Coordinates of C-alpha atoms and ligand atoms in Angstrom, one line a residue:
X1 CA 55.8 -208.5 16.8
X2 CA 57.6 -210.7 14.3
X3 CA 55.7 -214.1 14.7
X4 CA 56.1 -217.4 13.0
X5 CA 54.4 -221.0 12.8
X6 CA 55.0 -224.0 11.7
X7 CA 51.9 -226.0 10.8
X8 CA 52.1 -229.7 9.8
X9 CA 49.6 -232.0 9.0
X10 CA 49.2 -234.9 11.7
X11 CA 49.3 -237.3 9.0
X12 CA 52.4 -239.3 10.3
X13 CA 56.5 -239.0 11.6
X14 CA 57.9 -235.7 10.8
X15 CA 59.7 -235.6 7.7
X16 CA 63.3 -234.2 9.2
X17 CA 62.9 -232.0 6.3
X18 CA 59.7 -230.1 7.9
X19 CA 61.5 -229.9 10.9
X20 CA 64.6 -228.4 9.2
X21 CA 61.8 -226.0 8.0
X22 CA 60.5 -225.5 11.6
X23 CA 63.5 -224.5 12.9
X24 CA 64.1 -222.1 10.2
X25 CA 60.8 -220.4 11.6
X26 CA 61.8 -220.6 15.1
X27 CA 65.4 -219.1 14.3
X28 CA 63.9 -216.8 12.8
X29 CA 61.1 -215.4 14.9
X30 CA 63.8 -215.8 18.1
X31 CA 66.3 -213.6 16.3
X32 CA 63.7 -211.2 15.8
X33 CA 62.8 -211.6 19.5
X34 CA 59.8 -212.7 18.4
X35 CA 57.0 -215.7 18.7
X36 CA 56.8 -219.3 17.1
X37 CA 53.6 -221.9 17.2
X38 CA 52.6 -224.3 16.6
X39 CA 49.0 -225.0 14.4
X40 CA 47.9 -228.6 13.6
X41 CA 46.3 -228.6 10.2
X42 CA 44.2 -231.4 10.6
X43 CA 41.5 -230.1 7.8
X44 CA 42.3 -233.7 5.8
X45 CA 40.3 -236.3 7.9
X46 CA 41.4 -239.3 5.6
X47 CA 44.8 -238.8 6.2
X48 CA 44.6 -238.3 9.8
X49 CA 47.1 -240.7 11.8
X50 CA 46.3 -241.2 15.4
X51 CA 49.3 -240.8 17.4
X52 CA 51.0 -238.6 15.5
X53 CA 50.3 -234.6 16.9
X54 CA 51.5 -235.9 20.3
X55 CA 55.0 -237.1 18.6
X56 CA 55.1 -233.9 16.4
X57 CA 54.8 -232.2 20.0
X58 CA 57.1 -234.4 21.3
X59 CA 59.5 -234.0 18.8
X60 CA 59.7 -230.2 19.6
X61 CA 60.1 -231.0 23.3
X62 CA 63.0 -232.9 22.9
X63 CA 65.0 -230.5 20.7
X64 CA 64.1 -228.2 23.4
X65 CA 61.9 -226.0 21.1
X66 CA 59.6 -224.2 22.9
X67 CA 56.4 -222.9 21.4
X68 CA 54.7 -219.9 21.9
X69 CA 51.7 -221.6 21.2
X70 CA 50.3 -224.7 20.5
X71 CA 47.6 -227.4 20.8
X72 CA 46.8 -228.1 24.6
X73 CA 46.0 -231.1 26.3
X74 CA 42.0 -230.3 26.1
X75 CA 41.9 -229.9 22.5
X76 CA 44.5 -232.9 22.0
X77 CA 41.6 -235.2 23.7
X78 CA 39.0 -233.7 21.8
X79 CA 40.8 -235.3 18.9
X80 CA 40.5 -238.8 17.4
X81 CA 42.5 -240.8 20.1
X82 CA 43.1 -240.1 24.0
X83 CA 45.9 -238.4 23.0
X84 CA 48.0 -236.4 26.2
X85 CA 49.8 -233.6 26.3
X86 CA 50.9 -231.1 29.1
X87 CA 50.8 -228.0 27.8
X88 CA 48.4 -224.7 28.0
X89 CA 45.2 -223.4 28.3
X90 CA 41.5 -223.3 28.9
X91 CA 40.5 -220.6 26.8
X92 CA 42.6 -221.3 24.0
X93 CA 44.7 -218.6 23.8
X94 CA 48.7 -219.0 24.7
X95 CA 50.8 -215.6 25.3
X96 CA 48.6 -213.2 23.2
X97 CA 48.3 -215.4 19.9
X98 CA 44.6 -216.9 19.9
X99 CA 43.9 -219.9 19.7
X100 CA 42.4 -222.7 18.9
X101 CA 45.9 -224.2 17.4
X102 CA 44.2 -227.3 15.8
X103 CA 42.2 -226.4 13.2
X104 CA 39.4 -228.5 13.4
X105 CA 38.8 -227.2 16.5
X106 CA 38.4 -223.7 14.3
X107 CA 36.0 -225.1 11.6
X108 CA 32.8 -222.1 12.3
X109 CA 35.4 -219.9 11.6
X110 CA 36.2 -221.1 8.5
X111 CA 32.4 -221.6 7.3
X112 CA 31.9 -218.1 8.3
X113 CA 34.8 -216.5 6.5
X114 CA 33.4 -218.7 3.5
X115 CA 30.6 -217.4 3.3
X116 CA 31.5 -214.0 3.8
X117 CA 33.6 -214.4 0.4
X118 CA 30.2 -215.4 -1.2
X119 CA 28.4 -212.4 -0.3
X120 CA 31.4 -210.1 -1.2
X121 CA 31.1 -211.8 -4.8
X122 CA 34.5 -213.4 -4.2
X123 CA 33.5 -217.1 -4.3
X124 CA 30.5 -219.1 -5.5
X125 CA 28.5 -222.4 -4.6
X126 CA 29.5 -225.5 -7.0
X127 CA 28.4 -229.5 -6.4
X128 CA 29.9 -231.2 -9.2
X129 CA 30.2 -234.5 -8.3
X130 CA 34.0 -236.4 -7.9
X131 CA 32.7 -238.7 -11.2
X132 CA 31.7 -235.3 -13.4
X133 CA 35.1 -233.5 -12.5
X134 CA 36.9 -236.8 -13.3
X135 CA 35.6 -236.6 -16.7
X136 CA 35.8 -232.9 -17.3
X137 CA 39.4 -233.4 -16.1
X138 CA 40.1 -236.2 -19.0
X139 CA 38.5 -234.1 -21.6
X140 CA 41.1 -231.1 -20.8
X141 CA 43.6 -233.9 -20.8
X142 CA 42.8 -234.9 -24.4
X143 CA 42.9 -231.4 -25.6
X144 CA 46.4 -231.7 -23.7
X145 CA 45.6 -228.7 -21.4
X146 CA 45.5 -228.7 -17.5
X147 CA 42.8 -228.5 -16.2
X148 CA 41.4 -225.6 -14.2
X149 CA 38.3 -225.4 -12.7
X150 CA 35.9 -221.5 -13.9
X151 CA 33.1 -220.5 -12.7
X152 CA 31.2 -220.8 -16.3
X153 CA 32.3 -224.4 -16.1
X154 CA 29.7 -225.2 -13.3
X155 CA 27.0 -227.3 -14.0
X156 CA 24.1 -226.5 -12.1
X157 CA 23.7 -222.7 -10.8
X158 CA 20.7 -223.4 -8.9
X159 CA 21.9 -224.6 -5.7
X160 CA 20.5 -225.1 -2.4
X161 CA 22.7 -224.1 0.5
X162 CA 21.4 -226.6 2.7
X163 CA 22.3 -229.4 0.4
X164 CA 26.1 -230.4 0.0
X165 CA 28.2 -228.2 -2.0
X166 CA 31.2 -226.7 -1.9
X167 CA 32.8 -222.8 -2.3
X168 CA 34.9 -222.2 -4.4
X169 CA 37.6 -218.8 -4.7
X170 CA 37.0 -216.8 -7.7
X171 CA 40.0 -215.6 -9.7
X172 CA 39.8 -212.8 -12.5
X173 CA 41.4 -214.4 -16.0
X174 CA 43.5 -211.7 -16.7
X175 CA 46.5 -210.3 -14.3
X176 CA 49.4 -211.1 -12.9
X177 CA 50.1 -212.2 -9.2
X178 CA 53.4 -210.9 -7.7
X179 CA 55.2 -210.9 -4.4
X180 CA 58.4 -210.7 -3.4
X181 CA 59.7 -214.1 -1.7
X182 CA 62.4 -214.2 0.9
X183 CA 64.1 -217.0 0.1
X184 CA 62.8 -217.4 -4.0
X185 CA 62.6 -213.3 -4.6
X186 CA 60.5 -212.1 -7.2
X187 CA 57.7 -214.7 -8.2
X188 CA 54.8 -213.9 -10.4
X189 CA 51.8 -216.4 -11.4
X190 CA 49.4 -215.6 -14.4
X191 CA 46.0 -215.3 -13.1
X192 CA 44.6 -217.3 -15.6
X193 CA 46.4 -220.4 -14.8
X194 CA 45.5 -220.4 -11.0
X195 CA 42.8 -223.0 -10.1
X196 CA 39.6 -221.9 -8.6
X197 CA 39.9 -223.8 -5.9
X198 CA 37.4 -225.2 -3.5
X199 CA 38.0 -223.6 -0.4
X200 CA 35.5 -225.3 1.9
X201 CA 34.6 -229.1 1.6
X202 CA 30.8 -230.3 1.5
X203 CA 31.6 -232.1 4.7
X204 CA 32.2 -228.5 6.3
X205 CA 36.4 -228.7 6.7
X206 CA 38.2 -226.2 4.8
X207 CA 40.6 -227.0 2.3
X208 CA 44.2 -226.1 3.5
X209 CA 44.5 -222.6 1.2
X210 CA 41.4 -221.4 3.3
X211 CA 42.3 -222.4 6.6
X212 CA 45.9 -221.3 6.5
X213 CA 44.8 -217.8 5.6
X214 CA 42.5 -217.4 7.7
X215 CA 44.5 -218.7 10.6
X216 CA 47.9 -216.8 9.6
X217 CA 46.1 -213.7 9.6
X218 CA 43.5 -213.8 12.7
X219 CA 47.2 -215.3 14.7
X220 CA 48.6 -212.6 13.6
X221 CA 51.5 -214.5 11.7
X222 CA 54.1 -211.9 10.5
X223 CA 56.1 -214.4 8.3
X224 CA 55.0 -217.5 6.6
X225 CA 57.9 -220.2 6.2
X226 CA 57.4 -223.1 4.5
X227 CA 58.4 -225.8 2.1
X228 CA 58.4 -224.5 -1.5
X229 CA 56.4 -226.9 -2.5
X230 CA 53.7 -224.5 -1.9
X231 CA 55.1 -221.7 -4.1
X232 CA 52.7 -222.7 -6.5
X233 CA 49.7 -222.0 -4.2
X234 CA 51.0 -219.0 -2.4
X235 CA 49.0 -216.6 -5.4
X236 CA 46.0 -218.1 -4.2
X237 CA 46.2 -217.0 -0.4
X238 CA 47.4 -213.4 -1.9
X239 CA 43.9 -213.4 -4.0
X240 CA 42.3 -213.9 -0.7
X241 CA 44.3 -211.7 1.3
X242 CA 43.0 -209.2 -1.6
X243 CA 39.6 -210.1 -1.2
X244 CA 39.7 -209.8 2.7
X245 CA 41.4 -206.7 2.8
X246 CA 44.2 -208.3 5.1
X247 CA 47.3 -207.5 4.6
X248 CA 49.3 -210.5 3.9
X249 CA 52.5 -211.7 5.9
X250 CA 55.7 -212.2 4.6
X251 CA 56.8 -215.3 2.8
X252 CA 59.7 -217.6 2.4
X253 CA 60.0 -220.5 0.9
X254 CA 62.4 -222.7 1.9
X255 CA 64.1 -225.3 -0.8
X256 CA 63.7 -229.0 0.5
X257 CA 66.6 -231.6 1.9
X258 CA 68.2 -234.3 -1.0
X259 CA 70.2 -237.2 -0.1
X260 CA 73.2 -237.8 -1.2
X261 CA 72.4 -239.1 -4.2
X262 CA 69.9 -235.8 -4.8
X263 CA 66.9 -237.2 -4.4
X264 CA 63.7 -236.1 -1.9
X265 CA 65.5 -237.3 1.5
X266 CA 63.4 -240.7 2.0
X267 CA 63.5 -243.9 4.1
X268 CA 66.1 -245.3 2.0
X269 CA 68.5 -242.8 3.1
X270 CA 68.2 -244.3 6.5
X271 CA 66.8 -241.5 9.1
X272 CA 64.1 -239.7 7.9
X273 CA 62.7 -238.5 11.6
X274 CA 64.3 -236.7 14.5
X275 CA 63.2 -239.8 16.7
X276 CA 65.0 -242.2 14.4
X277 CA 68.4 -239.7 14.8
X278 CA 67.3 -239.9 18.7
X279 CA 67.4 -243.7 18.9
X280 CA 70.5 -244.2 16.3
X281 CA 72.6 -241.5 19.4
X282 CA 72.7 -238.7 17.7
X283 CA 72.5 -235.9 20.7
X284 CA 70.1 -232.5 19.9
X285 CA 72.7 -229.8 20.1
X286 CA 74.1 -231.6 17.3
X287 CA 71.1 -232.2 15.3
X288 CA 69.9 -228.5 15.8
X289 CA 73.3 -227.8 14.2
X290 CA 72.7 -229.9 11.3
X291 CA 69.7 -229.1 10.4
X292 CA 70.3 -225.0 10.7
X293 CA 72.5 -225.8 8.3
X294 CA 70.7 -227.7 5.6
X295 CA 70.3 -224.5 3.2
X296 CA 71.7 -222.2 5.9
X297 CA 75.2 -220.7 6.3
X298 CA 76.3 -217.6 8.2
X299 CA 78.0 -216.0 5.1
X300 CA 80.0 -212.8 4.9
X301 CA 83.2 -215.4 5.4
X302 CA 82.3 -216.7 8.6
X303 CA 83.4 -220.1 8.0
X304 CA 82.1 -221.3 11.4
X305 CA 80.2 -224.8 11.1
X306 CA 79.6 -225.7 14.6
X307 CA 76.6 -223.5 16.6
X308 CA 75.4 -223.5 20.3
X309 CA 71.5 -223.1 19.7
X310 CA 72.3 -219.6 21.2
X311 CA 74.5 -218.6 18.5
X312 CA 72.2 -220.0 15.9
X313 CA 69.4 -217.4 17.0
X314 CA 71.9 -214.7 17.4
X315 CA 73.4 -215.3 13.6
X316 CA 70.6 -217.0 11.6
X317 CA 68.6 -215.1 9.0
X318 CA 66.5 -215.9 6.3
X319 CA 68.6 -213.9 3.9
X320 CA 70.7 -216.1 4.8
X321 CA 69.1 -219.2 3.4
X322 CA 70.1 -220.6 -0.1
X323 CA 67.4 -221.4 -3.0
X324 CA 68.5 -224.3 -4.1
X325 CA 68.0 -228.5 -2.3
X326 CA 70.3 -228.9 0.5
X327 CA 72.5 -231.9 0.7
X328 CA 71.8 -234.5 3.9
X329 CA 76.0 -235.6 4.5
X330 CA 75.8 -238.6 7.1
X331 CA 79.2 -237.7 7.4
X332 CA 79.0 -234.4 8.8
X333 CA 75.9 -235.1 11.0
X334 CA 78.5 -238.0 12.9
X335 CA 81.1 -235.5 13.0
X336 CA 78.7 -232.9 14.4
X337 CA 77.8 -235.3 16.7
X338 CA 81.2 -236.4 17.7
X339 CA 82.1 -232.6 18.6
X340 CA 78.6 -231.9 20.5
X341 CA 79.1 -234.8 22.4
X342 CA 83.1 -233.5 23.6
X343 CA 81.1 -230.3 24.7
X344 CA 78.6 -231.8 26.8
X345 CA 79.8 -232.0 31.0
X346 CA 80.8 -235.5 31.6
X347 CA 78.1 -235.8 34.1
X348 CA 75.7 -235.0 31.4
X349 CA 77.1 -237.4 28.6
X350 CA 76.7 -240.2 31.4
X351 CA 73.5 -239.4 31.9
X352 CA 72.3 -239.6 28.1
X353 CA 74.7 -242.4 27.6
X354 CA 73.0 -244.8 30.5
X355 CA 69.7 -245.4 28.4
X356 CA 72.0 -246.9 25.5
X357 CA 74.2 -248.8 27.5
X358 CA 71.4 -250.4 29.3
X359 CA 69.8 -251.1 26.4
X360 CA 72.9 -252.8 25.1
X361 CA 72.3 -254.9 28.4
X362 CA 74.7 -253.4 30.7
X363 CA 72.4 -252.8 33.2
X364 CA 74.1 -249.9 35.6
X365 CA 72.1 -251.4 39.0
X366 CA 74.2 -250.8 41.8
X367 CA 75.7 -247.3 43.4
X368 CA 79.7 -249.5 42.1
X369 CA 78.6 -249.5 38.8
X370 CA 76.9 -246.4 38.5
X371 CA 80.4 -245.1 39.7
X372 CA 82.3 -247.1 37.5
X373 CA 80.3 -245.7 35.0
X374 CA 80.9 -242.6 35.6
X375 CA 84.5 -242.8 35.8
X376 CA 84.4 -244.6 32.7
X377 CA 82.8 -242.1 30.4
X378 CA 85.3 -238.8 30.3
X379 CA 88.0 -241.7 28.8
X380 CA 85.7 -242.4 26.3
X381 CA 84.6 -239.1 25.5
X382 CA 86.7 -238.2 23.0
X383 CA 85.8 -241.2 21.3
X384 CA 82.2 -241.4 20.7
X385 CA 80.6 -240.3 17.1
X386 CA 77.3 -241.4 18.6
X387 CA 76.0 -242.3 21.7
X388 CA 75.6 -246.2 20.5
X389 CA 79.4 -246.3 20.3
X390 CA 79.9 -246.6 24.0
X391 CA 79.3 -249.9 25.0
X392 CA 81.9 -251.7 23.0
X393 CA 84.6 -249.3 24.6
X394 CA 83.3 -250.3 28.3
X395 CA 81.5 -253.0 28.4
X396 CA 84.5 -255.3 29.9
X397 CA 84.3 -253.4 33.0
X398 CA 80.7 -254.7 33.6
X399 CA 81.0 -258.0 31.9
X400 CA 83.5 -260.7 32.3
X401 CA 85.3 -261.4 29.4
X402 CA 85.9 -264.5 27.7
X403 CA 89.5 -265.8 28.1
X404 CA 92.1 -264.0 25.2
X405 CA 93.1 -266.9 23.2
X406 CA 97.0 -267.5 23.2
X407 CA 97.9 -265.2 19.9
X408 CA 96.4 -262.4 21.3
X409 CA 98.8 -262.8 24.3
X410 CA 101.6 -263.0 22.6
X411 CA 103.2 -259.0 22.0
X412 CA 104.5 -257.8 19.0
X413 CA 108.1 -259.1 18.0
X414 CA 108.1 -261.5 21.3
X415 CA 108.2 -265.0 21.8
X416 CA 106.2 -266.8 23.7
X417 CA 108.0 -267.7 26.6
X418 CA 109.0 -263.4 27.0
X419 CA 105.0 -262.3 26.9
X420 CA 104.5 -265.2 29.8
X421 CA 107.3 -263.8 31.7
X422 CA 106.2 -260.1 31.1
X423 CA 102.4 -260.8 31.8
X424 CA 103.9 -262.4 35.1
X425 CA 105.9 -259.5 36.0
X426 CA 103.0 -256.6 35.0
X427 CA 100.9 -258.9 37.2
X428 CA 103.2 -258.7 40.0
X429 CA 103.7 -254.9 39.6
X430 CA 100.1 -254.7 39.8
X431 CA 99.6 -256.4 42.2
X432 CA 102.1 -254.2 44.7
X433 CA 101.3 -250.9 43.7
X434 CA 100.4 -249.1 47.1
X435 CA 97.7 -246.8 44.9
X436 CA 95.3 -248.6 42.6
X437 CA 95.2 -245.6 40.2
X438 CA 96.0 -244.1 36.9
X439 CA 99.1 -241.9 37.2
X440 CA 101.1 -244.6 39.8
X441 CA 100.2 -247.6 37.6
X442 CA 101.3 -245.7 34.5
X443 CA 104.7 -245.1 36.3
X444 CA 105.5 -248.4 37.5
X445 CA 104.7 -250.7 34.1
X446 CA 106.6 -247.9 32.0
X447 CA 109.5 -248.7 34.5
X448 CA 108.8 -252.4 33.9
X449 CA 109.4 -251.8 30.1
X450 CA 112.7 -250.4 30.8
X451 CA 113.8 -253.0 32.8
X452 CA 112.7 -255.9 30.6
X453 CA 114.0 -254.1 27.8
X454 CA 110.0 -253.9 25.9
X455 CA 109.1 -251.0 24.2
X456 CA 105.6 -249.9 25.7
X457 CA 103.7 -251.2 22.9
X458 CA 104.4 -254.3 23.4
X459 CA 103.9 -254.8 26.9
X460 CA 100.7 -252.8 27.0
X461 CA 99.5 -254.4 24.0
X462 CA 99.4 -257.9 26.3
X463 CA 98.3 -256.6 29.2
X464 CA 95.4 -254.5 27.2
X465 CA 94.6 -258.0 25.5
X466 CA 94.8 -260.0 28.9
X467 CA 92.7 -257.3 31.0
X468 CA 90.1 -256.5 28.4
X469 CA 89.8 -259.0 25.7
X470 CA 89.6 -256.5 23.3
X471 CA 93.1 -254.8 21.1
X472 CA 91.5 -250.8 21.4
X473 CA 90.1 -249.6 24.5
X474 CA 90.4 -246.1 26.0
X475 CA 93.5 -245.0 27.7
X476 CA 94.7 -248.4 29.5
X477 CA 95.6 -247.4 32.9
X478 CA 92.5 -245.3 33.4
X479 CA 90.5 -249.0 32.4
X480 CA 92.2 -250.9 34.8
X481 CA 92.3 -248.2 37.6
X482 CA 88.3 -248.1 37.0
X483 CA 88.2 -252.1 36.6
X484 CA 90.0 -252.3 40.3
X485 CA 92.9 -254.4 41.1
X486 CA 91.0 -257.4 42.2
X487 CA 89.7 -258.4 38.4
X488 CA 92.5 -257.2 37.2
X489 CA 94.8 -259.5 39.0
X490 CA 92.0 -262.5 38.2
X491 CA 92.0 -261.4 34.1
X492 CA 95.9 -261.9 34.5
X493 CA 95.9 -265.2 36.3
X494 CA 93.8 -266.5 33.3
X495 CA 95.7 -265.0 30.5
X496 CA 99.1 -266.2 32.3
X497 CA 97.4 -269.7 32.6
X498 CA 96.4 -269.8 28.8
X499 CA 100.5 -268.9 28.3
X500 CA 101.5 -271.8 30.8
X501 CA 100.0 -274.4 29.1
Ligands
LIG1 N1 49.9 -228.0 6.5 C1 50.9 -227.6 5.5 C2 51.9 -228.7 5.5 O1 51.8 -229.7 6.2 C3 51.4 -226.3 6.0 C4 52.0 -225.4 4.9 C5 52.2 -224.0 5.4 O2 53.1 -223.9 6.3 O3 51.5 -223.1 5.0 O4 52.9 -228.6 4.8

């Protein structure tokens, strides 16, 4: 069973780089017909943000990730805050991979493992305190080394198990740590510049490098993806993967995301979570795409950019994924966006649209406007980059508009006294065509042009300008079919008043 997890720290919004990373994982264990989790690695109390597991759940639920496994709605309460989540189970287990999936919930297991290191000879006790490792620190620093914490370095041998201490990992001086990375291929670490790190905290929490081998291996994780920026500690986990006698999973390590300008993505390059994307209309199809393809590419000279999620699972592999930063380009996240949303059934692009027009205060409270609505949104389809961009196209068939002022009513190459007379005639057109629709009001103003000698643009440009207030809208005659004959007619009264004066 190929399985993989992603395991974030509750510590605040997901970085959209972690989720990139994420969805690497779940790619990769779908292709593989396999499993993905979720484990909260909540081991750092102090950093612990309420709040912030249930939007890292949330997150997943609205890309329309589903997990495998991950931390239920019992455990989620257990936690700091009343947090809430619907999700799984009483005995902690989700389809086959055991739980608990929030490791504080897992700390016996940890203390036990610990100490099971200890009487293998594979860790020791130590209780300097923070002050006497601050200074052992500066000393190395004025002999310009780094510092790394041996066991001969300890001072005090004598100690009690039942006062505070930590355990730390023994590592042998000589040797060289190698594995073969995924993503990174062949990395090797000298032993004697790995850190004998503490591995379980006097307050009883692991440190991360326990926990997540302990937990990768009894969940049976098959391949561990994650940012690179734990390269450096991955020849730690394969000591204790040695020292268990477990057989380690596969890694990959997966490069992280730049802005434009190349540095760590941040809050300066505007969006930094998939909730910010969310709220600025960018639709998931289209941010799944993107982020696939932040270090991903199909390669072998498929060129194709754009991805159902289906065809991402069928084509992505980690083989596949590049070593070096991958760019964030606003501009092909809007254009992503803009071709996502032309896929989506109309019916479904007016139901995501509603929220943002309503919160742009067209309020869509009546069966009428819900229809109008709906009418409205195939014409605009076409046109949308993101969702936000709808309610400037149609918000004139909700809201009156203010009365054009008299340039605006006045066509292209036409005096004054022609765009009165043509705004009189389209009116009267309009106002005797048997069908109020699209296709018969087309017909009869393009007739009007020819017979008061207008090229189209002109005429439509006064009309549009009369009838909408605005010089773009989406196809005219669909607008004013939608915007019914009544209104219409009134819009043209005013404009042809402003002209009279
Ligand atoms: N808790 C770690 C993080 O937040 C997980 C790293 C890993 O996937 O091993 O990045």
């Amino acid at each position: 069973m190929f399985r993989t997890r992603f395991a974030p720290s509750p510590t605040g919004e997901l970085h959209i780089g972690s989720v990139r990373t994420a969805l690497f994982s779940w790619l990769a264990a779908k292709h593989a017909g396999g499993q993905f989790f979720i484990r909260l690695e909540d081991t750092d109390q102090r950093r612990y943000v309420p709040g912030s597991a249930r939007r890292i759940l949330e997150t997943f639920d609205w890309l329309g990730i589903e997990l495998d496994g991950g931390p239920d709605h019992a455990m989620l309460r257990q936690m700091k805050t009343n947090e809430d989540y619907p999700g799984a189970l009483e005995d902690g287990s989700y389809r086959g991979i055991p739980g608990p999936f929030v490791q504080s919930q897992r700390l016996s297991l940890y203390k036990q493992w610990a100490e099971w290191l200890i009487e293998h000879g594979y860790a020791y006790r130590a209780n300097e305190t923070p002050e006497e490792l601050d200074r052992m620190r500066k000393e190395a620093e004025a002999r310009r080394e780094t510092f790394l914490f041996r066991e001969h370095m300890r001072l005090r041998t004598d100690i009690d198990p039942s006062q505070p201490h930590v355990i730390r990992m023994r590592v042998p001086c000589e040797g060289v740590t190698r594995f073969h990375d995924l993503i990174k291929g062949d990395v090797a670490f000298d032993n004697a510049l790995i850190d004998e790190q503490v591995l379980l905290k006097a307050d009883g929490y692991p440190t991360y490098h326990l926990a997540v081998v302990v937990d990768d291996h009894l969940q049976g994780v098959t391949h561990a993806i994650r940012a690179d920026e734990w390269l450096p500690s991955t020849p730690k986990h394969l000591l204790l993967y040695q020292y268990f006698g477990w057989e380690p999973p596969l890694f990959a390590h997966v490069p992280n995301v730049r802005g434009e300008d190349g540095k760590k993505l941040s809050k300066r390059h505007g969006a930094t979570s998939v909730f910010d994307l969310r709220d600025k209309g960018y639709i998931r199809e289209a941010i799944l795409n993107f982020l696939a393809l932040l270090g991903w590419a199909p390669g072998g000279g498929d060129e194709q950019n754009v991805f159902t999620v289906e065809e991402l699972i069928q084509k992505f592999s980690l083989d596949r994924v590049g070593s070096s930063p991958a760019v964030f380009s606003d501009d092909k996240l809007d254009w992503l966006n803009g071709v996502h949303i032309r896929r989506l059934p109309p019916e479904e692009l007016a139901r995501r649209l509603q929220p943002f027009v309503e919160r742009d205060g067209i309020v869509l409270d009546t069966p009428e406007k819900q229809d109008k609505f709906r009418r409205a949104v195939p014409l605009i389809q076409e046109r949308l980059k993101t969702l936000t961009d709808a309610t400037p196209l149609i918000d004139f068939l909700f809201q009156d508009i203010p009365t054009p002022p008299q340039d605006a009513l006045i066509g292209p190459k036409m005096e004054h006294h022609l765009s009165l007379h043509a705004l009189r005639e389209a009116r009267r057109v309009l106002e005797s065509l048997p069908i109020f629709e699209d296709k018969p009001m087309e017909v009869a103003m393009r007739a009007l042009c020819d017979e008061l000698k207008l090229k189209p643009t002109q005429l439509f440009t006064i009309v549009r300008n009369a009838v909408t207030g605005k010089s773009v809208t989406p196809p005219l005659f669909g607008t004013i079919a939608i915007l019914g004959r009544e209104v219409a007619l009134e819009r043209l009264d005013r404009a042809i008043a402003v002209l009279s004066h």
